[in-house]
CSV table of C-alpha atoms and ligand atoms in Angstrom, one decimal:
chain,number,residue,atom,x,y,z
K,682,MET,CA,-3.5,66.8,-83.1
K,683,ASN,CA,-2.1,70.2,-83.7
K,684,GLU,CA,-4.4,73.0,-82.4
K,685,LEU,CA,-3.7,75.2,-85.3
K,686,GLN,CA,-5.4,72.7,-87.6
K,687,LEU,CA,-8.6,72.6,-85.7
K,688,PRO,CA,-10.3,75.6,-87.3
K,689,SER,CA,-9.8,74.3,-90.8
K,690,ARG,CA,-10.9,70.8,-89.8
K,691,ILE,CA,-14.1,72.3,-88.5
K,692,VAL,CA,-14.6,74.2,-91.8
K,693,GLU,CA,-14.1,70.9,-93.7
K,694,ALA,CA,-16.5,69.1,-91.4
K,695,LEU,CA,-19.3,71.7,-91.9
K,696,GLN,CA,-18.8,71.7,-95.7
K,697,GLN,CA,-19.0,67.9,-95.6
K,698,ALA,CA,-22.2,68.0,-93.6
K,699,LEU,CA,-23.7,70.7,-95.8
K,700,PRO,CA,-22.6,69.8,-99.4
K,701,ASP,CA,-25.7,71.1,-101.2
K,702,ASN,CA,-25.6,74.5,-99.6
K,703,GLN,CA,-23.8,77.2,-101.4
K,704,GLY,CA,-23.0,80.8,-100.4
K,705,PHE,CA,-23.1,82.2,-96.9
K,706,ILE,CA,-24.8,79.8,-94.5
K,707,SER,CA,-26.5,81.6,-91.6
K,708,LEU,CA,-26.8,80.2,-88.1
K,709,HIS,CA,-30.5,79.9,-88.1
K,710,GLU,CA,-33.0,81.2,-90.6
K,711,PRO,CA,-36.8,80.8,-90.7
K,712,THR,CA,-38.6,78.9,-93.4
K,713,PHE,CA,-42.1,79.7,-94.7
K,714,ARG,CA,-43.2,76.7,-96.7
K,715,GLY,CA,-46.7,76.0,-95.4
K,716,ASN,CA,-49.8,78.2,-95.0
K,717,GLU,CA,-47.9,81.3,-93.9
K,718,TRP,CA,-48.8,83.3,-97.0
K,719,ASN,CA,-52.4,82.2,-97.0
K,720,TYR,CA,-53.0,83.1,-93.3
K,721,VAL,CA,-51.2,86.4,-93.4
K,722,LYS,CA,-52.9,87.4,-96.6
K,723,GLU,CA,-56.3,86.6,-95.0
K,724,CYS,CA,-55.4,89.1,-92.2
K,725,LEU,CA,-54.6,91.8,-94.8
K,726,ASP,CA,-57.7,91.0,-97.0
K,727,THR,CA,-60.0,91.2,-94.0
K,728,GLY,CA,-58.3,94.1,-92.2
K,729,TRP,CA,-57.8,92.1,-89.0
K,730,VAL,CA,-54.2,92.8,-88.6
K,731,SER,CA,-54.0,94.1,-85.0
K,732,SER,CA,-54.7,92.9,-81.5
K,733,ALA,CA,-58.2,91.5,-82.3
K,734,GLY,CA,-58.9,88.7,-84.7
K,735,LYS,CA,-59.4,84.9,-84.9
K,736,TYR,CA,-55.8,83.9,-85.2
K,737,VAL,CA,-54.9,85.1,-81.7
K,738,GLU,CA,-57.3,82.7,-80.1
K,739,ASP,CA,-56.6,80.0,-82.7
K,740,PHE,CA,-52.9,80.2,-82.0
K,741,GLU,CA,-53.5,80.0,-78.2
K,742,LEU,CA,-55.6,76.9,-78.6
K,743,LYS,CA,-53.2,75.2,-81.0
K,744,LEU,CA,-50.2,76.0,-78.7
K,745,ALA,CA,-52.1,74.5,-75.7
K,746,GLU,CA,-52.9,71.4,-77.7
K,747,TYR,CA,-49.3,71.0,-79.1
K,748,THR,CA,-47.6,71.5,-75.7
K,749,GLY,CA,-50.2,69.8,-73.6
K,750,SER,CA,-50.4,72.9,-71.5
K,751,PRO,CA,-54.0,73.5,-70.4
K,752,TYR,CA,-53.6,77.2,-71.1
K,753,ALA,CA,-51.5,79.3,-73.5
K,754,ILE,CA,-51.6,83.1,-73.6
K,755,VAL,CA,-49.8,84.7,-76.6
K,756,VAL,CA,-47.9,87.9,-76.1
K,757,SER,CA,-45.6,90.4,-77.9
K,758,ASN,CA,-42.3,88.6,-77.3
K,759,GLY,CA,-40.6,86.0,-75.0
K,760,THR,CA,-39.2,88.7,-72.7
K,761,SER,CA,-42.7,90.1,-72.0
K,762,ALA,CA,-43.9,86.5,-71.4
K,763,LEU,CA,-41.1,86.0,-68.8
K,764,HIS,CA,-41.9,89.3,-67.2
K,765,VAL,CA,-45.5,88.4,-66.7
K,766,CYS,CA,-44.7,84.8,-65.6
K,767,LEU,CA,-42.5,86.2,-62.8
K,768,MET,CA,-45.1,88.8,-61.7
K,769,LEU,CA,-47.8,86.1,-61.5
K,770,ALA,CA,-45.4,83.7,-59.7
K,771,GLY,CA,-45.4,86.4,-57.0
K,772,VAL,CA,-41.9,87.9,-57.5
K,773,GLN,CA,-41.8,91.2,-55.9
K,774,ALA,CA,-39.3,94.1,-55.6
K,775,ASN,CA,-36.2,93.2,-53.7
K,776,ASP,CA,-36.8,89.5,-53.9
K,777,GLU,CA,-34.1,87.3,-55.4
K,778,VAL,CA,-34.7,85.0,-58.3
K,779,LEU,CA,-32.3,82.1,-59.0
K,780,MET,CA,-31.3,81.6,-62.6
K,781,PRO,CA,-28.4,80.4,-64.7
K,782,SER,CA,-25.7,82.9,-65.5
K,783,LEU,CA,-25.4,81.1,-68.8
K,784,THR,CA,-28.5,82.4,-70.6
K,785,PHE,CA,-29.7,85.1,-73.0
K,786,VAL,CA,-29.9,88.5,-71.3
K,787,ALA,CA,-33.7,88.5,-71.4
K,788,THR,CA,-34.0,86.1,-68.4
K,789,ALA,CA,-32.1,88.5,-66.2
K,790,ASN,CA,-33.8,91.5,-67.6
K,791,ALA,CA,-37.2,90.1,-66.9
K,792,VAL,CA,-36.2,89.5,-63.2
K,793,SER,CA,-35.0,93.1,-63.1
K,794,TYR,CA,-38.3,94.5,-64.5
K,795,CYS,CA,-40.0,93.1,-61.4
K,796,GLY,CA,-37.5,95.1,-59.2
K,797,ALA,CA,-36.0,91.7,-58.2
K,798,VAL,CA,-32.4,90.7,-58.2
K,799,PRO,CA,-31.0,87.8,-60.3
K,800,HIS,CA,-29.0,85.3,-58.3
K,801,PHE,CA,-26.8,83.1,-60.4
K,802,ILE,CA,-26.6,79.3,-60.3
K,803,ASP,CA,-24.1,77.1,-62.1
K,804,VAL,CA,-25.1,74.8,-64.9
K,805,SER,CA,-24.5,71.1,-65.6
K,806,PRO,CA,-22.2,70.1,-68.5
K,807,VAL,CA,-24.7,67.4,-69.5
K,808,THR,CA,-27.6,69.8,-70.1
K,809,MET,CA,-25.9,73.3,-70.2
K,810,GLY,CA,-28.8,74.2,-67.9
K,811,VAL,CA,-29.2,74.6,-64.1
K,812,ASP,CA,-27.5,71.9,-62.2
K,813,PRO,CA,-29.9,70.6,-59.5
K,814,ILE,CA,-27.1,68.9,-57.4
K,815,ALA,CA,-24.9,72.0,-57.3
K,816,LEU,CA,-28.1,74.0,-56.5
K,817,ASP,CA,-29.0,71.7,-53.6
K,818,HIS,CA,-25.5,72.0,-52.1
K,819,TYR,CA,-25.5,75.7,-52.4
K,820,LEU,CA,-28.9,76.1,-50.9
K,821,GLN,CA,-27.8,74.0,-47.9
K,822,ASP,CA,-25.3,76.8,-47.3
K,823,ILE,CA,-27.3,79.9,-47.9
K,824,ALA,CA,-31.0,79.1,-47.4
K,825,VAL,CA,-32.8,79.9,-44.2
K,826,TYR,CA,-36.5,79.8,-43.4
K,827,LYS,CA,-38.4,82.7,-41.7
K,828,ASP,CA,-41.6,82.7,-39.8
K,829,ASP,CA,-43.6,83.6,-42.9
K,830,GLY,CA,-42.7,80.1,-44.3
K,831,ALA,CA,-40.7,81.5,-47.1
K,832,VAL,CA,-37.0,80.8,-47.9
K,833,TYR,CA,-34.4,83.6,-47.6
K,834,ASN,CA,-30.8,84.1,-48.6
K,835,LYS,CA,-29.1,84.4,-45.2
K,836,GLN,CA,-26.2,86.3,-46.8
K,837,THR,CA,-28.3,89.1,-48.2
K,838,GLY,CA,-31.5,88.9,-46.2
K,839,ARG,CA,-33.6,88.8,-49.3
K,840,ARG,CA,-36.4,86.4,-50.0
K,841,ILE,CA,-35.7,83.8,-52.7
K,842,ALA,CA,-39.0,84.0,-54.6
K,843,ALA,CA,-38.5,81.8,-57.6
K,844,ILE,CA,-36.1,79.9,-59.9
K,845,VAL,CA,-36.0,80.2,-63.7
K,846,PRO,CA,-34.2,77.3,-65.4
K,847,MET,CA,-33.6,77.8,-69.1
K,848,HIS,CA,-33.5,75.0,-71.6
K,849,THR,CA,-30.3,76.0,-73.4
K,850,PHE,CA,-30.5,75.7,-77.3
K,851,GLY,CA,-33.6,73.5,-76.8
K,852,HIS,CA,-32.0,70.9,-74.5
K,853,PRO,CA,-34.2,70.3,-71.5
K,854,VAL,CA,-32.6,70.6,-68.0
K,855,ASP,CA,-32.9,67.7,-65.6
K,856,LEU,CA,-36.4,68.6,-64.3
K,857,ASP,CA,-37.2,65.8,-61.9
K,858,PRO,CA,-34.3,66.5,-59.4
K,859,LEU,CA,-34.7,70.2,-59.9
K,860,MET,CA,-38.4,70.0,-59.0
K,861,GLU,CA,-37.5,68.0,-56.0
K,862,VAL,CA,-35.1,70.7,-54.8
K,863,CYS,CA,-37.7,73.4,-55.5
K,864,GLU,CA,-40.3,71.5,-53.4
K,865,ARG,CA,-37.9,70.9,-50.6
K,866,TYR,CA,-36.9,74.6,-50.4
K,867,ARG,CA,-40.4,75.9,-51.3
K,868,ILE,CA,-39.1,77.8,-54.3
K,869,THR,CA,-41.5,78.5,-57.2
K,870,LEU,CA,-40.5,77.1,-60.6
K,871,VAL,CA,-40.9,79.3,-63.7
K,872,GLU,CA,-39.4,77.9,-66.9
K,873,ASP,CA,-37.6,80.0,-69.5
K,874,ALA,CA,-38.7,77.7,-72.4
K,875,ALA,CA,-38.0,80.5,-74.9
K,876,GLU,CA,-35.7,78.1,-77.0
K,877,SER,CA,-37.5,74.9,-76.4
K,878,ILE,CA,-40.8,74.6,-78.2
K,879,GLY,CA,-40.8,71.1,-79.5
K,880,SER,CA,-38.5,69.8,-76.7
K,881,TYR,CA,-39.7,67.2,-74.2
K,882,TYR,CA,-38.4,66.0,-70.8
K,883,LYS,CA,-39.4,62.3,-70.3
K,884,GLY,CA,-42.2,62.7,-72.8
K,885,LYS,CA,-43.7,65.9,-71.4
K,886,HIS,CA,-43.3,69.2,-73.2
K,887,THR,CA,-40.9,71.7,-71.7
K,888,GLY,CA,-42.5,74.9,-70.2
K,889,THR,CA,-45.3,72.8,-68.6
K,890,PHE,CA,-43.4,71.7,-65.5
K,891,GLY,CA,-43.3,74.9,-63.6
K,892,LYS,CA,-46.1,77.1,-62.2
K,893,LEU,CA,-45.7,79.1,-65.4
K,894,GLY,CA,-43.5,78.8,-68.5
K,895,ALA,CA,-42.4,81.3,-71.2
K,896,VAL,CA,-41.9,80.6,-74.9
K,897,SER,CA,-40.4,82.9,-77.6
K,898,PHE,CA,-41.3,83.1,-81.3
K,899,ASN,CA,-38.6,85.6,-82.2
K,900,GLY,CA,-37.3,85.4,-85.8
K,901,ASN,CA,-34.3,83.3,-84.8
K,902,LYS,CA,-36.2,80.7,-82.8
K,903,ILE,CA,-37.3,77.3,-84.2
K,904,ILE,CA,-40.7,78.7,-85.2
K,905,THR,CA,-41.4,82.4,-85.5
K,906,THR,CA,-44.2,84.9,-85.5
K,907,GLY,CA,-41.8,87.7,-86.5
K,908,GLY,CA,-41.8,88.6,-82.9
K,909,GLY,CA,-43.9,87.0,-80.2
K,910,GLY,CA,-44.1,84.8,-77.2
K,911,ALA,CA,-46.4,82.8,-75.1
K,912,ILE,CA,-47.1,82.1,-71.4
K,913,LEU,CA,-47.9,78.4,-70.5
K,914,THR,CA,-49.7,77.4,-67.3
K,915,SER,CA,-52.0,74.7,-66.0
K,916,ASP,CA,-53.7,77.1,-63.6
K,917,GLU,CA,-56.9,78.6,-64.8
K,918,THR,CA,-56.7,81.6,-62.4
K,919,LEU,CA,-53.2,82.4,-63.5
K,920,ALA,CA,-54.2,82.0,-67.1
K,921,LYS,CA,-57.0,84.5,-66.8
K,922,ALA,CA,-54.7,86.9,-64.9
K,923,ALA,CA,-52.0,86.6,-67.6
K,924,LYS,CA,-54.6,87.4,-70.3
K,925,HIS,CA,-55.9,90.4,-68.3
K,926,LEU,CA,-52.4,91.8,-67.4
K,927,THR,CA,-51.1,91.5,-70.9
K,928,THR,CA,-54.1,93.2,-72.5
K,929,THR,CA,-54.0,96.5,-70.4
K,930,ALA,CA,-56.1,95.1,-67.6
K,931,LYS,CA,-59.3,96.3,-69.3
K,932,LEU,CA,-62.6,95.1,-67.9
K,933,PRO,CA,-64.8,93.8,-70.7
K,934,HIS,CA,-67.5,96.2,-71.7
K,935,ARG,CA,-69.2,97.3,-75.0
K,936,TRP,CA,-68.0,100.9,-74.7
K,937,GLU,CA,-66.5,101.7,-71.3
K,938,PHE,CA,-62.7,101.9,-70.9
K,939,HIS,CA,-62.2,100.8,-67.4
K,940,HIS,CA,-59.0,99.2,-66.2
K,941,ASP,CA,-58.7,97.7,-62.7
K,942,GLN,CA,-54.8,97.6,-62.3
K,943,ILE,CA,-51.7,98.7,-64.1
K,944,GLY,CA,-51.7,96.5,-67.1
K,945,TYR,CA,-49.4,96.0,-70.0
K,946,ASN,CA,-49.8,96.2,-73.8
K,947,TYR,CA,-48.1,92.9,-74.4
K,948,ARG,CA,-50.7,91.7,-76.9
K,949,MET,CA,-49.7,89.6,-80.0
K,950,PRO,CA,-51.2,91.1,-83.1
K,951,ASN,CA,-53.4,88.9,-85.3
K,952,LEU,CA,-50.9,89.2,-88.2
K,953,ASN,CA,-48.2,87.6,-86.0
K,954,ALA,CA,-50.6,84.9,-84.7
K,955,ALA,CA,-51.5,84.0,-88.2
K,956,LEU,CA,-47.9,83.4,-89.0
K,957,GLY,CA,-47.6,81.4,-85.8
K,958,CYS,CA,-50.5,79.1,-86.7
K,959,ALA,CA,-48.9,78.3,-90.0
K,960,GLN,CA,-45.4,77.8,-88.4
K,961,LEU,CA,-46.8,75.5,-85.7
K,962,GLU,CA,-48.3,73.3,-88.4
K,963,ARG,CA,-44.8,72.9,-89.8
K,964,LEU,CA,-43.0,72.3,-86.5
K,965,PRO,CA,-43.1,68.4,-86.6
K,966,ILE,CA,-41.5,68.5,-90.1
K,967,MET,CA,-38.9,71.0,-88.9
K,968,LEU,CA,-38.1,68.8,-85.9
K,969,GLU,CA,-37.4,65.9,-88.2
K,970,GLN,CA,-35.2,68.0,-90.4
K,971,LYS,CA,-33.3,69.2,-87.4
K,972,ARG,CA,-32.8,65.6,-86.2
K,973,THR,CA,-31.4,64.7,-89.7
K,974,LEU,CA,-29.0,67.6,-89.5
K,975,VAL,CA,-27.7,66.7,-86.0
K,976,ASN,CA,-27.2,63.1,-87.0
K,977,LYS,CA,-25.2,64.2,-90.0
K,978,TYR,CA,-23.1,66.4,-87.7
K,979,ALA,CA,-22.7,63.7,-85.2
K,980,ALA,CA,-21.3,61.2,-87.7
K,981,ILE,CA,-18.8,63.8,-89.0
K,982,PHE,CA,-17.7,65.3,-85.8
K,983,GLU,CA,-17.1,62.0,-84.2
K,984,SER,CA,-13.7,61.7,-85.9
K,985,ILE,CA,-12.6,65.2,-85.1
K,986,LEU,CA,-10.3,65.4,-82.0
K,987,GLY,CA,-10.5,68.4,-79.8
K,988,VAL,CA,-14.2,69.1,-80.0
K,989,SER,CA,-17.4,67.2,-79.5
K,990,LEU,CA,-20.9,67.9,-80.7
K,991,PHE,CA,-23.4,68.6,-77.9
K,992,MET,CA,-26.1,65.9,-77.8
K,993,GLU,CA,-29.3,65.6,-75.8
K,994,PRO,CA,-29.2,63.8,-72.5
K,995,SER,CA,-31.0,60.4,-72.3
K,996,PHE,CA,-34.0,61.8,-70.5
K,997,ALA,CA,-34.7,64.4,-73.2
K,998,SER,CA,-35.9,64.8,-76.7
K,999,SER,CA,-34.5,68.1,-77.8
K,1000,ASN,CA,-35.7,70.3,-80.6
K,1001,TYR,CA,-32.0,70.9,-81.5
K,1002,TRP,CA,-32.8,74.6,-82.0
K,1003,LEU,CA,-29.1,75.5,-82.2
K,1004,ASN,CA,-26.4,72.9,-82.6
K,1005,ALA,CA,-23.2,73.4,-80.6
K,1006,ILE,CA,-19.7,72.1,-80.6
K,1007,VAL,CA,-17.7,72.1,-77.4
K,1008,LEU,CA,-13.9,72.4,-77.2
K,1009,ASP,CA,-12.3,69.7,-75.0
K,1010,GLU,CA,-10.1,72.3,-73.4
K,1011,PRO,CA,-11.8,75.7,-72.8
K,1012,SER,CA,-9.8,78.5,-74.5
K,1013,PHE,CA,-11.1,81.9,-75.6
K,1014,GLU,CA,-8.1,82.1,-77.9
K,1015,LEU,CA,-8.8,78.9,-79.7
K,1016,ARG,CA,-12.5,79.6,-79.7
K,1017,ASP,CA,-11.9,83.0,-81.4
K,1018,GLN,CA,-9.5,81.5,-84.0
K,1019,ILE,CA,-12.2,79.0,-84.9
K,1020,LEU,CA,-14.9,81.8,-85.1
K,1021,GLU,CA,-12.6,83.8,-87.3
K,1022,VAL,CA,-11.7,81.0,-89.8
K,1023,VAL,CA,-15.2,79.4,-90.0
K,1024,ASN,CA,-17.1,82.7,-90.4
K,1025,ASN,CA,-14.6,83.8,-93.0
K,1026,ALA,CA,-15.3,80.5,-94.9
K,1027,GLY,CA,-19.0,81.7,-95.2
K,1028,LEU,CA,-20.3,79.4,-92.4
K,1029,MET,CA,-21.9,81.4,-89.6
K,1030,THR,CA,-20.7,80.4,-86.2
K,1031,ARG,CA,-20.9,82.3,-82.9
K,1032,PRO,CA,-19.9,81.8,-79.2
K,1033,ILE,CA,-22.4,81.2,-76.4
K,1034,TRP,CA,-23.6,84.4,-74.6
K,1035,THR,CA,-21.3,86.3,-72.3
K,1036,PRO,CA,-22.5,85.0,-68.9
K,1037,MET,CA,-24.8,87.3,-67.0
K,1038,HIS,CA,-22.4,87.7,-64.1
K,1039,GLU,CA,-19.9,89.4,-66.5
K,1040,LEU,CA,-22.3,92.0,-67.8
K,1041,PRO,CA,-22.0,95.4,-66.1
K,1042,MET,CA,-25.5,95.6,-64.9
K,1043,PHE,CA,-25.5,92.2,-63.3
K,1044,LYS,CA,-21.9,91.9,-62.1
K,1045,ASP,CA,-22.7,92.6,-58.5
K,1046,CYS,CA,-25.6,90.2,-58.2
K,1047,PRO,CA,-25.4,87.3,-55.8
K,1048,SER,CA,-23.9,84.2,-57.3
K,1049,MET,CA,-22.6,80.8,-56.4
K,1050,GLN,CA,-19.2,79.6,-57.8
K,1051,LEU,CA,-19.7,79.1,-61.6
K,1052,PRO,CA,-16.9,76.8,-62.7
K,1053,VAL,CA,-19.0,75.0,-65.4
K,1054,THR,CA,-20.5,78.2,-66.7
K,1055,ASN,CA,-17.0,79.7,-67.1
K,1056,ARG,CA,-15.7,76.6,-68.8
K,1057,LEU,CA,-18.6,76.6,-71.3
K,1058,ALA,CA,-18.3,80.3,-72.0
K,1059,ALA,CA,-14.8,79.6,-73.3
K,1060,SER,CA,-15.7,76.4,-75.2
K,1061,VAL,CA,-19.1,76.5,-76.8
K,1062,ILE,CA,-19.5,77.4,-80.5
K,1063,ASN,CA,-22.9,77.3,-82.3
K,1064,ILE,CA,-22.8,76.0,-85.8
K,1065,PRO,CA,-25.4,76.4,-88.7
K,1066,SER,CA,-28.7,74.9,-87.5
K,1067,SER,CA,-31.5,75.9,-89.8
K,1068,ALA,CA,-34.1,73.2,-90.5
K,1069,SER,CA,-33.9,74.2,-94.2
K,1070,LEU,CA,-30.3,72.9,-94.4
K,1071,CYS,CA,-31.8,69.4,-94.4
K,1072,SER,CA,-34.9,69.7,-96.5
J,1299,PLP,C1,-35.1,84.4,-77.2
J,1299,PLP,C2,-35.0,84.3,-75.7
J,1299,PLP,C3,-35.8,85.0,-74.8
J,1299,PLP,C4,-36.6,86.2,-75.2
J,1299,PLP,O1,-37.3,86.1,-76.3
J,1299,PLP,P1,-37.7,87.4,-77.2
J,1299,PLP,O2,-38.9,86.9,-77.9
J,1299,PLP,O3,-36.5,87.7,-78.0
J,1299,PLP,O4,-38.0,88.5,-76.2
J,1299,PLP,C5,-35.7,84.8,-73.5
J,1299,PLP,N1,-34.8,83.8,-73.0
J,1299,PLP,C6,-34.1,83.1,-73.8
J,1299,PLP,C7,-33.2,82.1,-73.2
J,1299,PLP,C8,-34.1,83.3,-75.2
J,1299,PLP,O5,-33.3,82.6,-76.0
């Protein structure tokens, strides 16, 4: 198989998978085919467009029900959700927080907002998320316990306060062995489930395994509120604290404005929550459409040498938020040729994120060796994934 042919073979494969779709095909676009117009119109008709209104509470209850999380607190976006999750997990200035280098920048930014330092962990090729075995080996080398019972990085002297695995493109990380490592080393688990609403690990919804979990409803995610996010937790005290902290830490009173700590205006407006309620109703249908799409892709890409379609591991049911093809041999050159040819053919494709350890603000952060991250950075290409492509 001649490498020069691969870009055009990928174009053909995508055209074969998406025969009824004409014009430019985007990577991921939202669809509003349910009650979106009704619910948003109701907000406009009644004037309840901002941070008070029935849809905020409604959306929280429906999210809790859908995910099986006892509590869900909706917020302004996924990044603010992560920020508050980390604060409530006890992350403090000058702590270290373990996280994959292969993620969207928000994960590392949220750690930085706490004054803490991201510490990069390699990922598994099976999940594209944190590799529990590599993590365990690494911690054997660098972890040390102090009298306070906490675990420290013996190379930097900083406390390791938490770990934030991220469920890449909606594919769950292998949580059982990861949780076992966390328990053994006494490291708090906070999930970046921004991409994984609708994804399950061994039948349980992602974002509900850690002490807290963060979800995003940005416009490019599987369901959207325009912009928005949610904090998931099973701990009532943390849930109350999350609501308090994200609503300016105001004490309830008929007319007094009294705030008992530095709070945040991370509220989700009622307008956005209305959209969220309607989108959540449609999520089961979108998940089916996404599964139809990935099955089509799987059948077609099977016969294309040089790349493989990324599929969920056996322990997971993925939402297949973004489909990805992976080059057999990592090559930035070939990757970029493919991106050039396929985008020019009107099919939007893009590479995975530049790993965090290569960004200027995080390049000096502590890190283990990242061979899999570096391989994937040069071999992953996302292909059109909208649920509407199969409806
Ligand atoms: C989208 C995303 C976020 C942040 O969500 P926003 O709502 O855009 O702030 C965080 N982490 C990951 C991995 C994401 O993909």
